[in-house]
Amino acid sequence: MSVARFWRKQINRYNIVGTHCKTCDTHYYPPRNVCPKCRRDGDIEAYKFAGPGNVVTYTIIHTAAEGFEMQAPYALAIIELDEGPRFTSQVVCDPKEVSIGMRVKPVFRKLGESGDKGMIYYGTKYVPDNDRN
Amino acid sequence: MRDVAIIGVKNTNFGEMWDRSFRDIVVEAGVGAIEDSGISGEKLDGMYVGNMSGGQFVEQEHIGALIADYSGLSLDLHIPSTRVEAACASGGLAFRQAVMAVASGHEDLVMAAGVEKMTDVSSTAASAALAAAADREWEGIMGATFPGLYAMIAKMHMHQYGTTSEQLAAVAVKNHQNGSMNPIAQYKNRITIDNVLNSIMVADPLHIFDCSPITDGASALVLAPADIAHEYTDTPIYVKATAQASDTIALHDRRDITTLDASVSAGKRAYEMAKMTPADIDLVEVHDCFTIAEICAIEDLGFVKKGLGGKMTEDGETAIGGKIPVNTSGGLKSCGHPVGATGIKQLVEVTQQLRGDSGPRQVDGAEVGMTHNVGGSGATAVVNILSRKR
Amino acid sequence: MSVGIVSYGAYIPKFRIKVEDIARVWGDDADILSAGLMVYEKSVPDLDEDTATIAVEAARSAVSRHNIDAKRIGAVYTGSESHPYAVKPTSTIVAEAIEATPALTAADFEFACKAGTAAMQACMGLVGSGMVDLGMAIGADVSQGAPGDALEYTAAAGGVSFIIGNKESEMIAVIEDTFSFTTDTPDFWRREGMPYPEHGGRFTGEPGYFKHVTGAANGLMEKMGTKPSDYDYAVFHQPNGKFPSRVAKMLGFTKEQIKPGLVVPWLGNTYSGSCMMGIAATLDQAKPGDRIFATAFGSGAGGDAFSFRVTDKIDEVRDAAPKVQELLKDPVYMDYAMYAKHKGKIRLA
Ligand SMILES: [Zn+2]
């Protein structure tokens, strides 16, 4: 991913910052600038989520995506934030630990890098919230 | 709107075609379809070509013009040629564009084609190109792969409905059985449940034998207004419905992880358009990019109640001779999945079945067939219904 | 104006490798090594952890421990010898991640193992002069030891963040004074572009560590008119367990005084985080009124000595973030092969 393309959404990745539609009180993460429910009647504002959530579903990826080879096998999950929205993230732990419905909390990690010379991309991943499982 | 008929079809062989280029295979399919239709190429009013990612697979955009040129339809004739893209649903969408062009009366004889040349890049690069059908900024960046996304659907399906790995494997076994009877299929070998379960894990619970392969291939067909179709062929196959639907680009935003609402919606529209129900369909080619995708598809298209697709497959009801034969071509799994061509290949298969031309894999008495082509993890779906009767 | 620690936070990756697992690869005697170094295992970063991610986790822990409004932080300085970029600050990543941007100054520090305490001193100057309201000083490292080198047994990963302020009412520990002792002594270095550091072997001891730690420690006690028995606790840079124990004895501190802050045996040397980790572990159990003496050492070389007096506030904030001993609990052990993968010693291309 190009430098500018990553940087543009950096604040949404460093912290779980999405959007909220004041018209229908729906939260969005990843952020949306148009509320799909209200469309032009929507009133969108930035919204910082608390962070914790649940695993909706997951997989253990053995054949890694390009750039993720060193991490294989890794757990990829759809996570539902306590405020409602769902998004895709890695759950960083022993893959055997992951289960549907488990509580997870955010951590700050490297998302990737553009080879040895390029940018390092940082952002949020998830880990099991062992105090709440 | 005018009724539309298919008057000619052609699939190239599907597989790893090391000695043949992108333009070689698409020209073979196009010329073959024209020959099959009995028309002359210069009579074409337009071409619609499904292609997912010429840019990434062969570093070639402007696919429409390239194909018209190398088919000999540019020089002097200047026949309009349009590329259509919706990831793996590109072929199905190209067909829909072509049907609408003829139905509207704007064009008469129209070609719909699909092509993908996937083996000119490394399998890592091919996987990266395919991953671009998902949400690059919010799925791909986290390490999501296509098998990974469908694996999350499978995991949920197993969790919610008790679907088993054996039931997933049964899809692959059945499709290889069908593919073994299809001369163009990439894999003509039969496999067993154990072969699937003992193959390497790609993205839990999907093994490599749960996944469709990387394939080179092209398919093409020729459409004509139904009123004049008999001038070209004794067995025109009529387009009873062509429907398309969209859903969220990312899997995580779906209403229900195990339902492809785009498939449900396109299916409903198609049934309405054709004034038919699932009971009227004699065979269906569904988008089995992964075994779980076929299970979701037969549920979403109304052939079985949600959650029972695995059992239905395991019980043999989707085999040739079963209640509703699914993927007689071998599907994406066994016949191969040249992504831009797949949607057209499905239509070629159903056309040949309805003509009664399918040899050992022929579905007896097939009158009505359906095709179901999906883009990404379900953000686009195209459903078409074809019939022997107008 | 008095200055002090307003909050602190530590972070330690969950992975460990035992000295015996490293020794097995190189044919060394683990028992002799462990006894000599007084180090039994060391922390290892996850595949997606580096100095920046560790610094952010430590910084967030410090912010949440005392419920700090990050916008008040006017300076973020991150000390490390393993910044992920040669050029491009780690501190901007931290500042953005804790949402302290954009009204602040930030820079990265490097002074081998004492870059974090040098950052503390810079923050003391800024808040003491009133230039900024709060300053954040971080020491974090994913330090590298060349395969087979003695450093490989101890080079660990971890980080600590201190928030320094000038309002006595919110300080958990007043920094009574600081003193530094610096010379140009090439006992350890890493050249630009090189993956692993070089060191002077035994030269790192006497003319390096011991000269500068005692120089700084004695200098501070002389300046303040204090003596070891005035302190409840003492912390010294801990590249291994042996050096801080010996230097404590040389200076006249007891084993009991250094015990709470001696975290190296089960953690390894967290370099820029090393002395600060000891201070954090001591704050984790100090009582109001306790005095803590600390001296960091950085190769190259210098010592930074500090004298802290713990305030009543400590009881209010201490339990609001993970303590060092909690971070050390329940580690996940790995063998040398996984360790090599985690440390980038296996390269795919
Ligand atoms: Zn709304």
PDB file of C-alpha atoms in Angstrom, chain C residues 19-248:
ATOM      1  CA  VAL C  19      19.280 -19.454  28.514  1.00  0.00           C
ATOM      2  CA  GLU C  20      19.633 -23.242  28.259  1.00  0.00           C
ATOM      3  CA  ASP C  21      17.846 -23.245  24.894  1.00  0.00           C
ATOM      4  CA  ILE C  22      20.294 -20.710  23.498  1.00  0.00           C
ATOM      5  CA  ALA C  23      23.263 -22.481  25.102  1.00  0.00           C
ATOM      6  CA  ARG C  24      22.269 -25.774  23.479  1.00  0.00           C
ATOM      7  CA  VAL C  25      22.638 -24.232  20.007  1.00  0.00           C
ATOM      8  CA  TRP C  26      26.137 -22.937  20.679  1.00  0.00           C
ATOM      9  CA  GLY C  27      27.435 -25.757  22.850  1.00  0.00           C
ATOM     10  CA  ASP C  28      27.750 -23.546  25.908  1.00  0.00           C
ATOM     11  CA  ASP C  29      27.176 -24.684  29.481  1.00  0.00           C
ATOM     12  CA  ALA C  30      23.855 -23.156  30.487  1.00  0.00           C
ATOM     13  CA  ASP C  31      24.332 -23.675  34.225  1.00  0.00           C
ATOM     14  CA  ILE C  32      27.649 -21.890  34.276  1.00  0.00           C
ATOM     15  CA  LEU C  33      26.283 -19.116  32.069  1.00  0.00           C
ATOM     16  CA  SER C  34      23.127 -18.591  34.129  1.00  0.00           C
ATOM     17  CA  ALA C  35      25.048 -18.593  37.369  1.00  0.00           C
ATOM     18  CA  GLY C  36      27.597 -16.163  35.993  1.00  0.00           C
ATOM     19  CA  LEU C  37      25.103 -13.796  34.376  1.00  0.00           C
ATOM     20  CA  MET C  38      22.318 -14.328  36.923  1.00  0.00           C
ATOM     21  CA  VAL C  39      19.954 -14.448  33.929  1.00  0.00           C
ATOM     22  CA  TYR C  40      17.734 -17.501  33.362  1.00  0.00           C
ATOM     23  CA  GLU C  41      15.467 -16.410  30.539  1.00  0.00           C
ATOM     24  CA  LYS C  42      14.792 -13.361  28.420  1.00  0.00           C
ATOM     25  CA  SER C  43      11.806 -11.791  26.702  1.00  0.00           C
ATOM     26  CA  VAL C  44      11.331 -12.084  22.943  1.00  0.00           C
ATOM     27  CA  PRO C  45       9.096  -9.833  20.846  1.00  0.00           C
ATOM     28  CA  ASP C  46       6.208 -11.192  18.801  1.00  0.00           C
ATOM     29  CA  LEU C  47       6.637 -11.280  15.021  1.00  0.00           C
ATOM     30  CA  ASP C  48       4.745  -8.019  14.692  1.00  0.00           C
ATOM     31  CA  GLU C  49       6.300  -6.210  17.648  1.00  0.00           C
ATOM     32  CA  ASP C  50       9.151  -3.736  17.499  1.00  0.00           C
ATOM     33  CA  THR C  51      10.399  -0.772  19.495  1.00  0.00           C
ATOM     34  CA  ALA C  52       7.564   1.424  18.251  1.00  0.00           C
ATOM     35  CA  THR C  53       4.784  -0.993  19.201  1.00  0.00           C
ATOM     36  CA  ILE C  54       6.388  -1.641  22.592  1.00  0.00           C
ATOM     37  CA  ALA C  55       6.809   2.100  23.174  1.00  0.00           C
ATOM     38  CA  VAL C  56       3.141   2.670  22.305  1.00  0.00           C
ATOM     39  CA  GLU C  57       1.956  -0.045  24.679  1.00  0.00           C
ATOM     40  CA  ALA C  58       4.112   1.355  27.500  1.00  0.00           C
ATOM     41  CA  ALA C  59       2.940   4.891  26.716  1.00  0.00           C
ATOM     42  CA  ARG C  60      -0.725   3.862  26.726  1.00  0.00           C
ATOM     43  CA  SER C  61      -0.238   2.072  30.023  1.00  0.00           C
ATOM     44  CA  ALA C  62       1.219   5.253  31.538  1.00  0.00           C
ATOM     45  CA  VAL C  63      -1.593   7.427  30.154  1.00  0.00           C
ATOM     46  CA  SER C  64      -4.338   5.117  31.424  1.00  0.00           C
ATOM     47  CA  ARG C  65      -2.708   4.445  34.828  1.00  0.00           C
ATOM     48  CA  HIS C  66      -3.268   8.050  35.921  1.00  0.00           C
ATOM     49  CA  ASN C  67      -6.073   8.829  33.473  1.00  0.00           C
ATOM     50  CA  ILE C  68      -3.943  11.503  31.799  1.00  0.00           C
ATOM     51  CA  ASP C  69      -5.402  13.802  29.154  1.00  0.00           C
ATOM     52  CA  ALA C  70      -2.864  13.063  26.406  1.00  0.00           C
ATOM     53  CA  LYS C  71      -3.341  16.529  24.921  1.00  0.00           C
ATOM     54  CA  ARG C  72      -1.487  17.878  27.975  1.00  0.00           C
ATOM     55  CA  ILE C  73       1.662  16.049  26.920  1.00  0.00           C
ATOM     56  CA  GLY C  74       3.908  18.643  25.298  1.00  0.00           C
ATOM     57  CA  ALA C  75       6.905  16.429  24.584  1.00  0.00           C
ATOM     58  CA  VAL C  76       7.394  12.775  23.649  1.00  0.00           C
ATOM     59  CA  TYR C  77      10.946  11.470  23.664  1.00  0.00           C
ATOM     60  CA  THR C  78      11.657   7.831  22.943  1.00  0.00           C
ATOM     61  CA  GLY C  79      15.036   6.420  23.856  1.00  0.00           C
ATOM     62  CA  SER C  80      16.153   3.254  22.080  1.00  0.00           C
ATOM     63  CA  GLU C  81      19.085   1.624  20.362  1.00  0.00           C
ATOM     64  CA  SER C  82      16.685  -0.284  18.070  1.00  0.00           C
ATOM     65  CA  HIS C  83      14.436   2.385  16.581  1.00  0.00           C
ATOM     66  CA  PRO C  84      12.623   0.767  13.626  1.00  0.00           C
ATOM     67  CA  TYR C  85      13.733   3.525  11.280  1.00  0.00           C
ATOM     68  CA  ALA C  86      17.248   4.932  10.995  1.00  0.00           C
ATOM     69  CA  VAL C  87      15.589   8.179   9.926  1.00  0.00           C
ATOM     70  CA  LYS C  88      11.971   8.847  10.960  1.00  0.00           C
ATOM     71  CA  PRO C  89      11.028   9.199  14.573  1.00  0.00           C
ATOM     72  CA  THR C  90       9.519   6.503  16.740  1.00  0.00           C
ATOM     73  CA  SER C  91       8.186   9.277  18.960  1.00  0.00           C
ATOM     74  CA  THR C  92       5.777  10.605  16.321  1.00  0.00           C
ATOM     75  CA  ILE C  93       4.223   7.134  16.103  1.00  0.00           C
ATOM     76  CA  VAL C  94       3.822   7.091  19.876  1.00  0.00           C
ATOM     77  CA  ALA C  95       2.450  10.638  19.994  1.00  0.00           C
ATOM     78  CA  GLU C  96      -0.117   9.880  17.281  1.00  0.00           C
ATOM     79  CA  ALA C  97      -1.122   6.574  18.877  1.00  0.00           C
ATOM     80  CA  ILE C  98      -1.782   8.150  22.276  1.00  0.00           C
ATOM     81  CA  GLU C  99      -3.527  11.084  20.535  1.00  0.00           C
ATOM     82  CA  ALA C 100      -1.152  13.701  21.892  1.00  0.00           C
ATOM     83  CA  THR C 101      -0.631  15.242  18.430  1.00  0.00           C
ATOM     84  CA  PRO C 102      -0.212  17.828  17.020  1.00  0.00           C
ATOM     85  CA  ALA C 103       0.631  20.465  19.660  1.00  0.00           C
ATOM     86  CA  LEU C 104       3.811  18.930  21.032  1.00  0.00           C
ATOM     87  CA  THR C 105       7.483  18.402  20.370  1.00  0.00           C
ATOM     88  CA  ALA C 106       8.929  14.975  19.762  1.00  0.00           C
ATOM     89  CA  ALA C 107      12.292  13.396  19.078  1.00  0.00           C
ATOM     90  CA  ASP C 108      14.106  10.117  19.396  1.00  0.00           C
ATOM     91  CA  PHE C 109      17.025   9.598  21.742  1.00  0.00           C
ATOM     92  CA  GLU C 110      19.934   7.201  21.442  1.00  0.00           C
ATOM     93  CA  PHE C 111      22.515   6.553  24.139  1.00  0.00           C
ATOM     94  CA  ALA C 112      22.793   2.761  24.189  1.00  0.00           C
ATOM     95  CA  CYS C 113      21.024   1.591  27.360  1.00  0.00           C
ATOM     96  CA  LYS C 114      20.430   4.983  28.944  1.00  0.00           C
ATOM     97  CA  ALA C 115      18.573   6.766  26.141  1.00  0.00           C
ATOM     98  CA  GLY C 116      15.351   6.470  28.146  1.00  0.00           C
ATOM     99  CA  THR C 117      16.746   8.148  31.252  1.00  0.00           C
ATOM    100  CA  ALA C 118      18.350  10.835  29.075  1.00  0.00           C
ATOM    101  CA  ALA C 119      14.834  11.444  27.744  1.00  0.00           C
ATOM    102  CA  MET C 120      13.593  11.691  31.354  1.00  0.00           C
ATOM    103  CA  GLN C 121      16.168  14.387  32.056  1.00  0.00           C
ATOM    104  CA  ALA C 122      15.139  16.300  28.932  1.00  0.00           C
ATOM    105  CA  CYS C 123      11.521  16.129  30.086  1.00  0.00           C
ATOM    106  CA  MET C 124      12.557  17.327  33.549  1.00  0.00           C
ATOM    107  CA  GLY C 125      14.105  20.383  31.962  1.00  0.00           C
ATOM    108  CA  LEU C 126      11.051  21.119  29.842  1.00  0.00           C
ATOM    109  CA  VAL C 127       8.479  20.747  32.602  1.00  0.00           C
ATOM    110  CA  GLY C 128      10.766  22.296  35.207  1.00  0.00           C
ATOM    111  CA  SER C 129      11.151  25.416  33.109  1.00  0.00           C
ATOM    112  CA  GLY C 130       7.437  25.491  32.392  1.00  0.00           C
ATOM    113  CA  MET C 131       7.966  25.053  28.660  1.00  0.00           C
ATOM    114  CA  VAL C 132       5.545  22.139  28.627  1.00  0.00           C
ATOM    115  CA  ASP C 133       2.878  20.868  30.994  1.00  0.00           C
ATOM    116  CA  LEU C 134       3.722  17.166  30.846  1.00  0.00           C
ATOM    117  CA  GLY C 135       6.569  15.336  29.148  1.00  0.00           C
ATOM    118  CA  MET C 136       6.689  11.678  28.219  1.00  0.00           C
ATOM    119  CA  ALA C 137       9.995   9.811  28.342  1.00  0.00           C
ATOM    120  CA  ILE C 138      10.158   6.265  26.995  1.00  0.00           C
ATOM    121  CA  GLY C 139      12.886   3.685  27.060  1.00  0.00           C
ATOM    122  CA  ALA C 140      12.114   0.763  24.746  1.00  0.00           C
ATOM    123  CA  ASP C 141      14.137  -1.778  22.849  1.00  0.00           C
ATOM    124  CA  VAL C 142      14.041  -4.986  20.883  1.00  0.00           C
ATOM    125  CA  SER C 143      17.753  -5.328  21.338  1.00  0.00           C
ATOM    126  CA  GLN C 144      19.830  -7.565  19.129  1.00  0.00           C
ATOM    127  CA  GLY C 145      22.642  -9.919  20.040  1.00  0.00           C
ATOM    128  CA  ALA C 146      24.564 -11.536  17.218  1.00  0.00           C
ATOM    129  CA  PRO C 147      23.948 -15.274  17.015  1.00  0.00           C
ATOM    130  CA  GLY C 148      26.443 -16.990  19.316  1.00  0.00           C
ATOM    131  CA  ASP C 149      27.603 -13.736  20.907  1.00  0.00           C
ATOM    132  CA  ALA C 150      27.488 -13.396  24.686  1.00  0.00           C
ATOM    133  CA  LEU C 151      24.864 -10.659  24.269  1.00  0.00           C
ATOM    134  CA  GLU C 152      22.455 -13.155  22.740  1.00  0.00           C
ATOM    135  CA  TYR C 153      21.848 -14.625  26.206  1.00  0.00           C
ATOM    136  CA  THR C 154      20.534 -11.363  27.589  1.00  0.00           C
ATOM    137  CA  ALA C 155      19.361  -9.020  24.777  1.00  0.00           C
ATOM    138  CA  ALA C 156      15.628  -8.772  25.478  1.00  0.00           C
ATOM    139  CA  ALA C 157      12.553  -6.764  24.556  1.00  0.00           C
ATOM    140  CA  GLY C 158      10.477  -4.396  26.634  1.00  0.00           C
ATOM    141  CA  GLY C 159       9.730  -0.795  27.328  1.00  0.00           C
ATOM    142  CA  VAL C 160       8.772   1.687  30.014  1.00  0.00           C
ATOM    143  CA  SER C 161       7.183   5.116  29.820  1.00  0.00           C
ATOM    144  CA  PHE C 162       7.313   7.855  32.445  1.00  0.00           C
ATOM    145  CA  ILE C 163       5.135  10.921  32.351  1.00  0.00           C
ATOM    146  CA  ILE C 164       7.006  13.804  33.960  1.00  0.00           C
ATOM    147  CA  GLY C 165       5.161  16.796  35.328  1.00  0.00           C
ATOM    148  CA  ASN C 166       5.600  19.871  37.512  1.00  0.00           C
ATOM    149  CA  LYS C 167       2.418  19.847  39.632  1.00  0.00           C
ATOM    150  CA  GLU C 168       3.300  18.318  42.954  1.00  0.00           C
ATOM    151  CA  SER C 169      -0.353  17.439  43.604  1.00  0.00           C
ATOM    152  CA  GLU C 170      -0.363  14.936  40.762  1.00  0.00           C
ATOM    153  CA  MET C 171       3.121  13.470  41.212  1.00  0.00           C
ATOM    154  CA  ILE C 172       3.460   9.896  42.389  1.00  0.00           C
ATOM    155  CA  ALA C 173       7.175  10.453  42.970  1.00  0.00           C
ATOM    156  CA  VAL C 174       9.108  13.676  43.229  1.00  0.00           C
ATOM    157  CA  ILE C 175      12.435  13.664  41.380  1.00  0.00           C
ATOM    158  CA  GLU C 176      14.603  15.185  44.060  1.00  0.00           C
ATOM    159  CA  ASP C 177      17.642  15.544  41.843  1.00  0.00           C
ATOM    160  CA  THR C 178      19.589  14.016  38.976  1.00  0.00           C
ATOM    161  CA  PHE C 179      23.258  13.848  38.081  1.00  0.00           C
ATOM    162  CA  SER C 180      25.028  12.515  35.020  1.00  0.00           C
ATOM    163  CA  PHE C 181      28.561  11.292  34.466  1.00  0.00           C
ATOM    164  CA  THR C 182      29.704  11.108  30.855  1.00  0.00           C
ATOM    165  CA  THR C 183      32.949  10.321  29.003  1.00  0.00           C
ATOM    166  CA  ASP C 184      33.817   9.116  25.531  1.00  0.00           C
ATOM    167  CA  THR C 185      34.361   5.422  26.173  1.00  0.00           C
ATOM    168  CA  PRO C 186      33.842   3.048  23.222  1.00  0.00           C
ATOM    169  CA  ASP C 187      32.772  -0.072  25.098  1.00  0.00           C
ATOM    170  CA  PHE C 188      29.850  -0.984  22.807  1.00  0.00           C
ATOM    171  CA  TRP C 189      28.583   0.314  19.476  1.00  0.00           C
ATOM    172  CA  ARG C 190      26.667  -0.497  16.327  1.00  0.00           C
ATOM    173  CA  ARG C 191      27.636   1.082  13.039  1.00  0.00           C
ATOM    174  CA  GLU C 192      25.027   2.492  10.650  1.00  0.00           C
ATOM    175  CA  GLY C 193      23.362  -0.287   8.648  1.00  0.00           C
ATOM    176  CA  MET C 194      24.797  -3.120  10.732  1.00  0.00           C
ATOM    177  CA  PRO C 195      22.318  -5.578  12.231  1.00  0.00           C
ATOM    178  CA  TYR C 196      24.244  -6.471  15.378  1.00  0.00           C
ATOM    179  CA  PRO C 197      26.281  -4.431  17.855  1.00  0.00           C
ATOM    180  CA  GLU C 198      29.962  -4.908  18.631  1.00  0.00           C
ATOM    181  CA  HIS C 199      31.388  -4.677  22.107  1.00  0.00           C
ATOM    182  CA  GLY C 200      34.706  -4.525  23.881  1.00  0.00           C
ATOM    183  CA  GLY C 201      34.222  -7.762  25.800  1.00  0.00           C
ATOM    184  CA  ARG C 202      35.567  -7.354  29.320  1.00  0.00           C
ATOM    185  CA  PHE C 203      36.326  -3.718  28.496  1.00  0.00           C
ATOM    186  CA  THR C 204      32.607  -3.033  28.925  1.00  0.00           C
ATOM    187  CA  GLY C 205      32.923  -3.769  32.653  1.00  0.00           C
ATOM    188  CA  GLU C 206      35.457  -1.770  34.601  1.00  0.00           C
ATOM    189  CA  PRO C 207      36.061   1.291  32.368  1.00  0.00           C
ATOM    190  CA  GLY C 208      32.480   1.153  31.091  1.00  0.00           C
ATOM    191  CA  TYR C 209      29.709   0.096  33.433  1.00  0.00           C
ATOM    192  CA  PHE C 210      31.380   0.352  36.820  1.00  0.00           C
ATOM    193  CA  LYS C 211      33.226   3.630  36.279  1.00  0.00           C
ATOM    194  CA  HIS C 212      30.151   5.436  34.965  1.00  0.00           C
ATOM    195  CA  VAL C 213      27.577   3.988  37.339  1.00  0.00           C
ATOM    196  CA  THR C 214      29.691   4.734  40.382  1.00  0.00           C
ATOM    197  CA  GLY C 215      30.653   8.108  38.933  1.00  0.00           C
ATOM    198  CA  ALA C 216      27.040   9.145  38.494  1.00  0.00           C
ATOM    199  CA  ALA C 217      25.804   7.579  41.729  1.00  0.00           C
ATOM    200  CA  ASN C 218      28.516   9.051  43.904  1.00  0.00           C
ATOM    201  CA  GLY C 219      28.188  12.370  42.106  1.00  0.00           C
ATOM    202  CA  LEU C 220      24.492  12.578  42.912  1.00  0.00           C
ATOM    203  CA  MET C 221      24.836  11.527  46.544  1.00  0.00           C
ATOM    204  CA  GLU C 222      27.645  14.035  46.956  1.00  0.00           C
ATOM    205  CA  LYS C 223      25.570  16.780  45.327  1.00  0.00           C
ATOM    206  CA  MET C 224      22.556  15.990  47.509  1.00  0.00           C
ATOM    207  CA  GLY C 225      24.438  15.102  50.672  1.00  0.00           C
ATOM    208  CA  THR C 226      22.738  11.694  50.837  1.00  0.00           C
ATOM    209  CA  LYS C 227      24.092   8.233  51.551  1.00  0.00           C
ATOM    210  CA  PRO C 228      22.877   4.735  50.608  1.00  0.00           C
ATOM    211  CA  SER C 229      21.172   4.210  53.946  1.00  0.00           C
ATOM    212  CA  ASP C 230      18.916   7.236  53.248  1.00  0.00           C
ATOM    213  CA  TYR C 231      17.167   5.187  50.564  1.00  0.00           C
ATOM    214  CA  ASP C 232      14.584   2.453  50.855  1.00  0.00           C
ATOM    215  CA  TYR C 233      15.291   1.091  47.384  1.00  0.00           C
ATOM    216  CA  ALA C 234      17.979   1.246  44.738  1.00  0.00           C
ATOM    217  CA  VAL C 235      17.952   0.397  41.042  1.00  0.00           C
ATOM    218  CA  PHE C 236      20.952   0.063  38.738  1.00  0.00           C
ATOM    219  CA  HIS C 237      21.151  -0.626  35.045  1.00  0.00           C
ATOM    220  CA  GLN C 238      20.894  -4.372  34.712  1.00  0.00           C
ATOM    221  CA  PRO C 239      22.582  -5.832  31.615  1.00  0.00           C
ATOM    222  CA  ASN C 240      22.690  -9.015  33.697  1.00  0.00           C
ATOM    223  CA  GLY C 241      22.132  -9.800  37.356  1.00  0.00           C
ATOM    224  CA  LYS C 242      25.777  -9.709  38.318  1.00  0.00           C
ATOM    225  CA  PHE C 243      26.710  -6.113  37.422  1.00  0.00           C
ATOM    226  CA  PRO C 244      23.962  -4.320  39.388  1.00  0.00           C
ATOM    227  CA  SER C 245      24.513  -6.595  42.390  1.00  0.00           C
ATOM    228  CA  ARG C 246      28.215  -5.856  42.372  1.00  0.00           C
ATOM    229  CA  VAL C 247      27.888  -2.130  41.822  1.00  0.00           C
ATOM    230  CA  ALA C 248      25.305  -1.900  44.599  1.00  0.00           C
TER     231      ALA C 248
END
